[in-house]
Coordinates of C-alpha atoms in Angstrom, one line a residue:
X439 CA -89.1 42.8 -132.5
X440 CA -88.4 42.1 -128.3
X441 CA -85.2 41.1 -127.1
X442 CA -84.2 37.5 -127.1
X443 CA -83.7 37.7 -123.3
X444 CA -86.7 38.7 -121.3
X445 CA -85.7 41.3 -118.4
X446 CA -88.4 42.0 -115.0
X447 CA -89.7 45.0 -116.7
X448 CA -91.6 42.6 -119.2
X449 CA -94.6 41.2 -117.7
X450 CA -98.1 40.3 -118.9
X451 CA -96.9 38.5 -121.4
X452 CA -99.0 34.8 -122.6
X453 CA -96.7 32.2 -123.0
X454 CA -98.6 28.8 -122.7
X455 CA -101.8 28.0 -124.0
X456 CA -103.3 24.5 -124.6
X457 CA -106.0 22.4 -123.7
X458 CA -105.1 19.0 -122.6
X459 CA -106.6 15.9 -120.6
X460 CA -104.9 14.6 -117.4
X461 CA -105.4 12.2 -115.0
X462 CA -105.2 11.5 -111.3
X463 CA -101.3 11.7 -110.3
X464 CA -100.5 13.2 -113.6
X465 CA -98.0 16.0 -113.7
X466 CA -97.8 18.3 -115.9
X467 CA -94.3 20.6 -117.0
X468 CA -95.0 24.4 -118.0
X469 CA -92.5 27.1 -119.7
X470 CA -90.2 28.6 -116.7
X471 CA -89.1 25.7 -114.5
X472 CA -93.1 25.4 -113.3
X473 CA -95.1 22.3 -113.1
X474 CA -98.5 21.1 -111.3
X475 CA -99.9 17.7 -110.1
X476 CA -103.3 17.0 -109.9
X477 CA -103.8 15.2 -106.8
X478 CA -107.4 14.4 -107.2
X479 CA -110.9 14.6 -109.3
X480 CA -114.5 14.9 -108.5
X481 CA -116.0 12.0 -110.7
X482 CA -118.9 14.2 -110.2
X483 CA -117.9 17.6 -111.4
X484 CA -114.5 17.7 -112.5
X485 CA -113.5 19.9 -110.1
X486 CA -109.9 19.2 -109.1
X487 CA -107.1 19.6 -106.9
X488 CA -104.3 21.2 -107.7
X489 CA -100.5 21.3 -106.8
X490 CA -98.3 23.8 -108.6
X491 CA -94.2 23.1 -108.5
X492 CA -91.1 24.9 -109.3
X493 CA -87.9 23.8 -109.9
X494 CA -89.5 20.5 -107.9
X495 CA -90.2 22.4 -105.1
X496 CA -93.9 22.5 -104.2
X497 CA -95.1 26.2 -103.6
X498 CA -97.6 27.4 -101.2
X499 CA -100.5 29.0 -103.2
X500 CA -103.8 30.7 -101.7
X501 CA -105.8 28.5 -104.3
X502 CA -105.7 24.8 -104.5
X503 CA -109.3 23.7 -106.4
X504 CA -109.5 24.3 -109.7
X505 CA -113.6 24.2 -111.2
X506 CA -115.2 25.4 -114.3
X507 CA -116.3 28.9 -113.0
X508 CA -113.5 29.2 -109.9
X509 CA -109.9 28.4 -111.7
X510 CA -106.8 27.6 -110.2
X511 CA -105.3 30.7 -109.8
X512 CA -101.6 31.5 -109.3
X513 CA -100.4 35.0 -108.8
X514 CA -97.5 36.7 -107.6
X515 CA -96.5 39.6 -106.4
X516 CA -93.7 41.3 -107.2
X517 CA -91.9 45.0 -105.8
X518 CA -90.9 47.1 -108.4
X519 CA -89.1 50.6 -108.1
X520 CA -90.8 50.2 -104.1
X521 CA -94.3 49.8 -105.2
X522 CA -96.0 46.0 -105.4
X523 CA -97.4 45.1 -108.4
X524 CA -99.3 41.4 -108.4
X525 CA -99.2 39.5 -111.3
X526 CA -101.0 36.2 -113.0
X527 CA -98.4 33.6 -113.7
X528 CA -101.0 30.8 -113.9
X529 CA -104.8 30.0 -114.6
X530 CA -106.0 26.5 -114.8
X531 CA -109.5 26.2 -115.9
X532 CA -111.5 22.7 -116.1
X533 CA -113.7 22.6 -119.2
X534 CA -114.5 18.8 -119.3
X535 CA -115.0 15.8 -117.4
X536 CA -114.7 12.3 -119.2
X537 CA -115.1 9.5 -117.5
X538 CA -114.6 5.9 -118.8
X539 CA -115.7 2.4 -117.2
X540 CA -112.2 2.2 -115.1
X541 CA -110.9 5.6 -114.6
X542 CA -111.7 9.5 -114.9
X543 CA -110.0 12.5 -116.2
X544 CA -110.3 16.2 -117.2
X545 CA -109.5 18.8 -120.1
X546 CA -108.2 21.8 -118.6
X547 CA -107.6 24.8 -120.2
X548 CA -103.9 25.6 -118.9
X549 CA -102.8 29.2 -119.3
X550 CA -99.2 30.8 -118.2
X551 CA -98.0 34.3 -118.3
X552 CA -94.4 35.3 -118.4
X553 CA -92.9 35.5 -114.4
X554 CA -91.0 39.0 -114.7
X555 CA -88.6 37.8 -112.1
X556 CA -87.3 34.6 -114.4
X557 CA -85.0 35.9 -117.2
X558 CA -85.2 33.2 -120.0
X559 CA -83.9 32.8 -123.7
X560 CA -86.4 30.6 -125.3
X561 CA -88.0 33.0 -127.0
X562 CA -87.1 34.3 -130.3
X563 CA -90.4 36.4 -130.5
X564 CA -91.6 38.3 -126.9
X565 CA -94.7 40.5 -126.4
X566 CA -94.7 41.6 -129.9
X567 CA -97.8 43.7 -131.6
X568 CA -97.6 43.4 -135.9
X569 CA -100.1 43.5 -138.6
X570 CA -100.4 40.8 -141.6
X571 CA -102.8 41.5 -144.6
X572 CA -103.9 38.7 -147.5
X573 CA -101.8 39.6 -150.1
X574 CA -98.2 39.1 -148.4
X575 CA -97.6 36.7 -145.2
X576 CA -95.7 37.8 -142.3
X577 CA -91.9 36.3 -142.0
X578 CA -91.3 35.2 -138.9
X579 CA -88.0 33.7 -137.2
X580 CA -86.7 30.1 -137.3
X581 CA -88.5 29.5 -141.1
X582 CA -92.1 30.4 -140.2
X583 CA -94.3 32.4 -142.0
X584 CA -98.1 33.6 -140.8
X585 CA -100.7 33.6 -143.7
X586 CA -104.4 35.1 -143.3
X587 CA -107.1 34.8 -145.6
X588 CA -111.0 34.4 -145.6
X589 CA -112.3 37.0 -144.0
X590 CA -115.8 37.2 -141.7
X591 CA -117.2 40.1 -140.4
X592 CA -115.1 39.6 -136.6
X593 CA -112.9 36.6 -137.8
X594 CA -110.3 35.1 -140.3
X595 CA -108.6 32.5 -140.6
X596 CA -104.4 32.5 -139.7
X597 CA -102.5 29.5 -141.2
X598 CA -98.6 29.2 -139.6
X599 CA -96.4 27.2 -142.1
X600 CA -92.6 26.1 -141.3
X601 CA -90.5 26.0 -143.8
X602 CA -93.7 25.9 -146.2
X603 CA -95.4 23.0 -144.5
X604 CA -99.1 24.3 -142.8
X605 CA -98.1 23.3 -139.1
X606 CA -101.7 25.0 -138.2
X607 CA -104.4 26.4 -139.5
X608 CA -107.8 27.9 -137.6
X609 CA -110.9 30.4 -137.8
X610 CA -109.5 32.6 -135.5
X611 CA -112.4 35.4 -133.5
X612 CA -111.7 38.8 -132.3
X613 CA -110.3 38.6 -129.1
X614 CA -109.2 35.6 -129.5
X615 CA -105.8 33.8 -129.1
X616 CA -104.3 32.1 -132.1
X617 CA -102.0 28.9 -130.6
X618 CA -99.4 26.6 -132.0
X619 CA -98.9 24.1 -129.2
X620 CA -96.7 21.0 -129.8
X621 CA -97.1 17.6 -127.7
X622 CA -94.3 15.9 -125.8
X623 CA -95.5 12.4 -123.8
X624 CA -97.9 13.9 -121.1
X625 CA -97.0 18.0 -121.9
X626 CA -97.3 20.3 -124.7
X627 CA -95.5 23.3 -125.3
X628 CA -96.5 26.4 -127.5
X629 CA -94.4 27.5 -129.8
X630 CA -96.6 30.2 -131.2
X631 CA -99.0 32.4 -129.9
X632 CA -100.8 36.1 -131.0
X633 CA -104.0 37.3 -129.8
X634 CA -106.3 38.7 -132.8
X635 CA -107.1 42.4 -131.5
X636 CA -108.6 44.0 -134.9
X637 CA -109.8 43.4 -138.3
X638 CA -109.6 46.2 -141.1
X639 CA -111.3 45.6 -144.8
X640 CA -110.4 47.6 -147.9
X641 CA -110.6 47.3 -151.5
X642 CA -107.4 46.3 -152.0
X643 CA -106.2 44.2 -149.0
X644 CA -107.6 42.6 -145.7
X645 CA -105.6 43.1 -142.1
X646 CA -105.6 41.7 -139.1
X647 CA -103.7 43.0 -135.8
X648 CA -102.1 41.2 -134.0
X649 CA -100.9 41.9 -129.9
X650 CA -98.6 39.6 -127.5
X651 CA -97.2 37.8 -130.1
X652 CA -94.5 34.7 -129.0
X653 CA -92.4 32.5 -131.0
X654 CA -90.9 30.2 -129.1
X655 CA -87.3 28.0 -130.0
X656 CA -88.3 24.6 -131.1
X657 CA -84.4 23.5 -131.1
X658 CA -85.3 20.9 -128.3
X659 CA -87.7 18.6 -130.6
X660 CA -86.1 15.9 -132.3
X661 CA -87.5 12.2 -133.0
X662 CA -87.5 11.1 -129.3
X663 CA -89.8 13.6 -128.5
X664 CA -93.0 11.4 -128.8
X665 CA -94.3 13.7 -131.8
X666 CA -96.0 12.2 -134.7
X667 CA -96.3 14.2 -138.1
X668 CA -97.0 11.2 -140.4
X669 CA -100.8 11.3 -140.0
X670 CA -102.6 8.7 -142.2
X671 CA -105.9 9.9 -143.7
X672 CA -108.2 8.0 -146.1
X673 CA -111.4 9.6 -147.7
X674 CA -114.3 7.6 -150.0
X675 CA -117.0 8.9 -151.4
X676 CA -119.9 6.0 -152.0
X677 CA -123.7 6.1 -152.7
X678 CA -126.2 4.4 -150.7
X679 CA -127.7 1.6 -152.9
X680 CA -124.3 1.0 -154.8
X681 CA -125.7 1.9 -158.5
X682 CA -123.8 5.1 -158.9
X683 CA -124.5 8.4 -158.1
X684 CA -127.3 10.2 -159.8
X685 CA -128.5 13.7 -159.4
X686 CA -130.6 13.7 -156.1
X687 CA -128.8 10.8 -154.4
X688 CA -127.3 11.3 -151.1
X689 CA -123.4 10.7 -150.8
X690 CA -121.9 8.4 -147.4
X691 CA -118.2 10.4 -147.2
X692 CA -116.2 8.0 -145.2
X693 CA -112.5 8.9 -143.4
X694 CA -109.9 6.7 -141.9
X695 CA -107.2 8.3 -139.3
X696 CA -104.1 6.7 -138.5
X697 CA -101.5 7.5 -136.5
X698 CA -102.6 10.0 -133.8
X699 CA -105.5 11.5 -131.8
X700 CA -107.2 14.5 -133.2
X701 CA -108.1 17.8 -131.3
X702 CA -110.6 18.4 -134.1
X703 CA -111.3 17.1 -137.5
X704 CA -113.7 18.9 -140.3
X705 CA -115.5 17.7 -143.1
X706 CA -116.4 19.6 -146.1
X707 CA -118.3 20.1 -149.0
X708 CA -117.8 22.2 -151.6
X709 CA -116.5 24.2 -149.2
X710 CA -118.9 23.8 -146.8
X711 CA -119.0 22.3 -143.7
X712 CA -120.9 19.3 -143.1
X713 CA -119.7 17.9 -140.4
X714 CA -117.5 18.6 -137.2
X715 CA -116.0 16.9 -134.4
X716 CA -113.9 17.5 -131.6
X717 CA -111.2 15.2 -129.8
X718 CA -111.3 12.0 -132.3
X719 CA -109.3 9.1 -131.9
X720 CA -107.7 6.9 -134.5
X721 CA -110.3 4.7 -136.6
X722 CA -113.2 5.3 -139.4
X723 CA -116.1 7.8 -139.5
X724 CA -118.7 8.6 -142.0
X725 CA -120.9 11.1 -142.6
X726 CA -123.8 11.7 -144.7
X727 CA -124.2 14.2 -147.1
X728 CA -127.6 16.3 -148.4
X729 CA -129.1 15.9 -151.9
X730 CA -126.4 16.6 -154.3
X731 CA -126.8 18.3 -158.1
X732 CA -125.5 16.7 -161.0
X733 CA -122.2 17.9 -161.9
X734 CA -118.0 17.7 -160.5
X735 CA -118.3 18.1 -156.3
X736 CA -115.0 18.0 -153.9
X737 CA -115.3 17.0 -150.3
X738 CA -112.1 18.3 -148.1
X739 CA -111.5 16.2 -144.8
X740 CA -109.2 18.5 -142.6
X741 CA -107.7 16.9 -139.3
X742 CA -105.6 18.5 -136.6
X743 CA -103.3 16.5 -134.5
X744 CA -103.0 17.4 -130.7
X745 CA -99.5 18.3 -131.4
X746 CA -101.2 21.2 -133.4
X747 CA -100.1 19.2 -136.7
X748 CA -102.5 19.9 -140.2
X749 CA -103.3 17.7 -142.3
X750 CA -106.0 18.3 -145.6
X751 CA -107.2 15.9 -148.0
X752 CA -109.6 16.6 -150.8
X753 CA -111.4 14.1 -152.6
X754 CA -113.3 14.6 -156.3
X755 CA -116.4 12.5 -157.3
X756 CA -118.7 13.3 -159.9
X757 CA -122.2 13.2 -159.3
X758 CA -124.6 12.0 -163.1
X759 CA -127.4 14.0 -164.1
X760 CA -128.2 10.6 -166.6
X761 CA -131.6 10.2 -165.0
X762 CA -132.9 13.7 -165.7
X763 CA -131.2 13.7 -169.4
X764 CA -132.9 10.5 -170.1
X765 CA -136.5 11.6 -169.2
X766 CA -136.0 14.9 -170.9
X767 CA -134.7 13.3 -173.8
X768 CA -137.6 10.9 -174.2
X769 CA -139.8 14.0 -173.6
X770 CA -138.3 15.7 -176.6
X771 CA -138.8 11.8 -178.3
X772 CA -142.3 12.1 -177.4
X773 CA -142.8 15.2 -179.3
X774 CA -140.8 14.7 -182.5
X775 CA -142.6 11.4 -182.7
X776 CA -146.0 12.8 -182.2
X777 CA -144.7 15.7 -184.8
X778 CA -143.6 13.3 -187.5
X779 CA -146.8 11.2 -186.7
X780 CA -149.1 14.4 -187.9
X781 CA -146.9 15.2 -190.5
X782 CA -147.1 11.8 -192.6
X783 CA -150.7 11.8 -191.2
X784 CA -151.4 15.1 -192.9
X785 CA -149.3 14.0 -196.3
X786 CA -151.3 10.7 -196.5
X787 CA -154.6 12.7 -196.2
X788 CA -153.2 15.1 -198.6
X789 CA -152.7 12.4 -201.4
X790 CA -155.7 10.7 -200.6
X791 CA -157.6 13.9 -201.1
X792 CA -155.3 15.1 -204.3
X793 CA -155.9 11.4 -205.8
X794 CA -159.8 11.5 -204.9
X795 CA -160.0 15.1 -206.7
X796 CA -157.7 13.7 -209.2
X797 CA -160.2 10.6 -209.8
X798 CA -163.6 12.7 -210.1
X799 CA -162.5 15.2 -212.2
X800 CA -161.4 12.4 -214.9
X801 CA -165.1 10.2 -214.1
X802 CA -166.3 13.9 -215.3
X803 CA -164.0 14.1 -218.5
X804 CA -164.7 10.6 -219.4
X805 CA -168.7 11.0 -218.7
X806 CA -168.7 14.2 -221.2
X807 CA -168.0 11.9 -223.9
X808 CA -170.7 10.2 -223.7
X809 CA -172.8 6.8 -223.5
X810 CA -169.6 5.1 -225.5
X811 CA -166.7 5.6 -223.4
X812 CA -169.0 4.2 -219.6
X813 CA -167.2 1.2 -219.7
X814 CA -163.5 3.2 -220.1
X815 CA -165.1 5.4 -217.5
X816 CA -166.4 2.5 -214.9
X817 CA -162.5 1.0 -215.3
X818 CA -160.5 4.1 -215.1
X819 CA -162.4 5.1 -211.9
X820 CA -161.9 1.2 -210.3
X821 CA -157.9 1.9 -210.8
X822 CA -158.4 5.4 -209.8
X823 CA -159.5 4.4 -206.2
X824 CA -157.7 1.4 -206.1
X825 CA -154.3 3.0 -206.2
X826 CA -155.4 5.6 -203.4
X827 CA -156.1 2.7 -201.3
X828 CA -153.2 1.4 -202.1
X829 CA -151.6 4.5 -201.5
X830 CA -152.8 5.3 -197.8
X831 CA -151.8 1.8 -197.2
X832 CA -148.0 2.6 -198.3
X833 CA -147.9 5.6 -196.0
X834 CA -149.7 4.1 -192.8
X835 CA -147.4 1.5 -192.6
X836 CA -144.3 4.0 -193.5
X837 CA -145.5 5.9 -190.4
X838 CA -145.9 3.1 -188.1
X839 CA -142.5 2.2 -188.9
X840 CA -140.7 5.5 -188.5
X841 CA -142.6 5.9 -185.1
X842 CA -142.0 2.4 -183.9
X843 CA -137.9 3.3 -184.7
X844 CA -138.7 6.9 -182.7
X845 CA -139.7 5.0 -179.7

């Protein structure tokens, strides 16, 4: 790890990142004894001008406009060993214009480097390069820990805990800076920052490197300081026409957010995203989902405060597959009935046709005996018929029974 106290020699060094809106007359304090005003805003573009401060003291700069592809600029320029060497202290970048009814404003991007010539001891962690796989987190200084897990092919995603608490979690590219910024009134101050310079994959682990790595002391925040941890967030899952949810129905996931504005928020399901939105203010949103199966589904609402503050909530609903189970069980009805249908069909016709043999072959016995026994014979073959009337009768009306239950 750097020394605690940051010498000239030290230079190219990120300390500040954060994306924040200001308005006209705002000021804004950076790391270093550094501030800027803007003094003005084209309602038009955004473009804006720009006064930079230290220690109070305005300084004379070659740039004053900041616009989206022309930043403010301030660099300095610095002798070392008898050769000059310029530096980039600060870059201000505007990257969107909102405008309201009554008034306009601006998110800038806001980036500051490390002046070599200003010694400072804020920093526990300076210019540091380390490598963290997914199997066992990186220990940091002042109880925080850096976690990585879920890997893409030129990103992952780095989760920064304090004392075991996620303070913030993102998808972080190649290339990219990961930031921890925290919010006081108008300013914000990063405590964390590392730049993600390569992934490496293998069988047993994941890594990422990491380059420029900063931890700054966060001694200096206490309950005064404007910040707001205790975010409020409510999730229901409902169906649209209030008589449950079936296999095939659509699901209206609906979030409430208290206590804060929200640099992003993400909704999820089954761990995939659905929906995402960027700068959301307190209130209620919904969003709908696709056709859903039958079966146990989660939806995760994730929202990050601009004080870089996490917050996760997961919600489980269960989704009935009633309507298919109940058409494929009248289905399976449907045949056993029709089955059981044949089969007393088939036994009735069987008896019939056992009794009808049954009935001729003693009309024949009795007629061999001749002329005397006709009478016997004319009797025995009434009954004989009648009872296999009676018979089919029995059984139709068993069967219509049984079926009429079936259905």
């Amino acid at each position: 790890m750097a020394s605690t106290t940051v010498s000239a020699q030290e230079s190219d060094v990120m300390i500040h990142y954060c994306k924040d809106s200001l308005d006209i007359g705002d000021t804004y304090s950076l790391e270093q004894g550094y501030s800027f005003k803007v003094r003005d805003i084209n309602d038009g573009t955004g473009n804006s001008w720009i006064e930079l401060y230290f220690n109070g003291e305005k300084v004379d700069t070659d740039d004053q406009f900041s616009k989206e592809n022309d930043p403010f600029e301030y660099r300095k320029t610095v002798t070392e060993n008898g050769d000059e060497k310029q530096y980039l202290i600060i870059r201000i970048t505007p990257i969107e214009l909102i405008k309201t009814s009554n008034d306009v404003s601006v998110k800038y991007k806001i980036e500051q480097h490390l002046d070599p010539e200003i010694e400072t001891d804020n920093y526990l962690i300076i210019d540091d390069t380390e490598s963290v796989n997914n199997i066992n987190p990186l220990e940091l200084k002042n109880n925080y820990t850096l976690h990585v897990g879920n890997f893409g092919q030129e990103s992952a995603v780095l989760t920064l805990k304090k004392d075991g608490s996620t303070v913030k979690e993102t998808e972080t590219n190649v290339g990219d800076y990961f930031t921890y910024t925290r919010k006081t009134s108008k300013d914000s101050t990063t405590i964390f920052l590392a730049k993600l310079s390569e992934l490496f994959t293998s069988k047993d682990y994941n890594t990422v490197f990491l380059e420029k790595m900063t931890l700054r002391k966060d001694y200096n925040f206490d309950s005064s300081s404007g910040i707001d941890s205790d975010i409020t967030l409510n999730t229901t899952v409902k169906d649209l026409d209030g008589d449950g949810l079936t296999k095939g129905d659509k699901a209206i996931v609906s979030y409430t957010l208290k206590n804060g504005n929200f640099s992003e928020v993400m909704v999820e399901l089954d761990d995939k995203q659905i929906d995402f939105r960027n700068d959301v203010d307190s209130g209620t949103y919904v969003t709908l989902t696709g056709n859903l199966t039958g079966g146990v589904h989660n939806t995760t609402i994730t929202a990050v405060s601009e004080e870089g503050v996490n917050k996760k909530q997961t919600t489980e609903f269960v989704v009935k597959s009633t309507s298919d189970n109940s058409n494929e069980s009248s289905l399976n009805l449907s045949d056993n009935s029709s089955k059981i249908g044949n089969k007393l069909k088939n036994l009735a016709g069987s008896v019939f046709d056992r009794l009808t043999t049954n009935s001729t072959e003693i009309n024949s016995s009795i007629n061999s005996e001749g002329s005397n026994s006709a009478g016997i014979s004319e009797n025995s073959g009434l009954v004989t018929a009648l009872s296999a009337v009676i018979t089919v009768v029995v059984f139709s009306i068993l069967a219509f029974f049984i079926l009429s239950l079936l259905r």
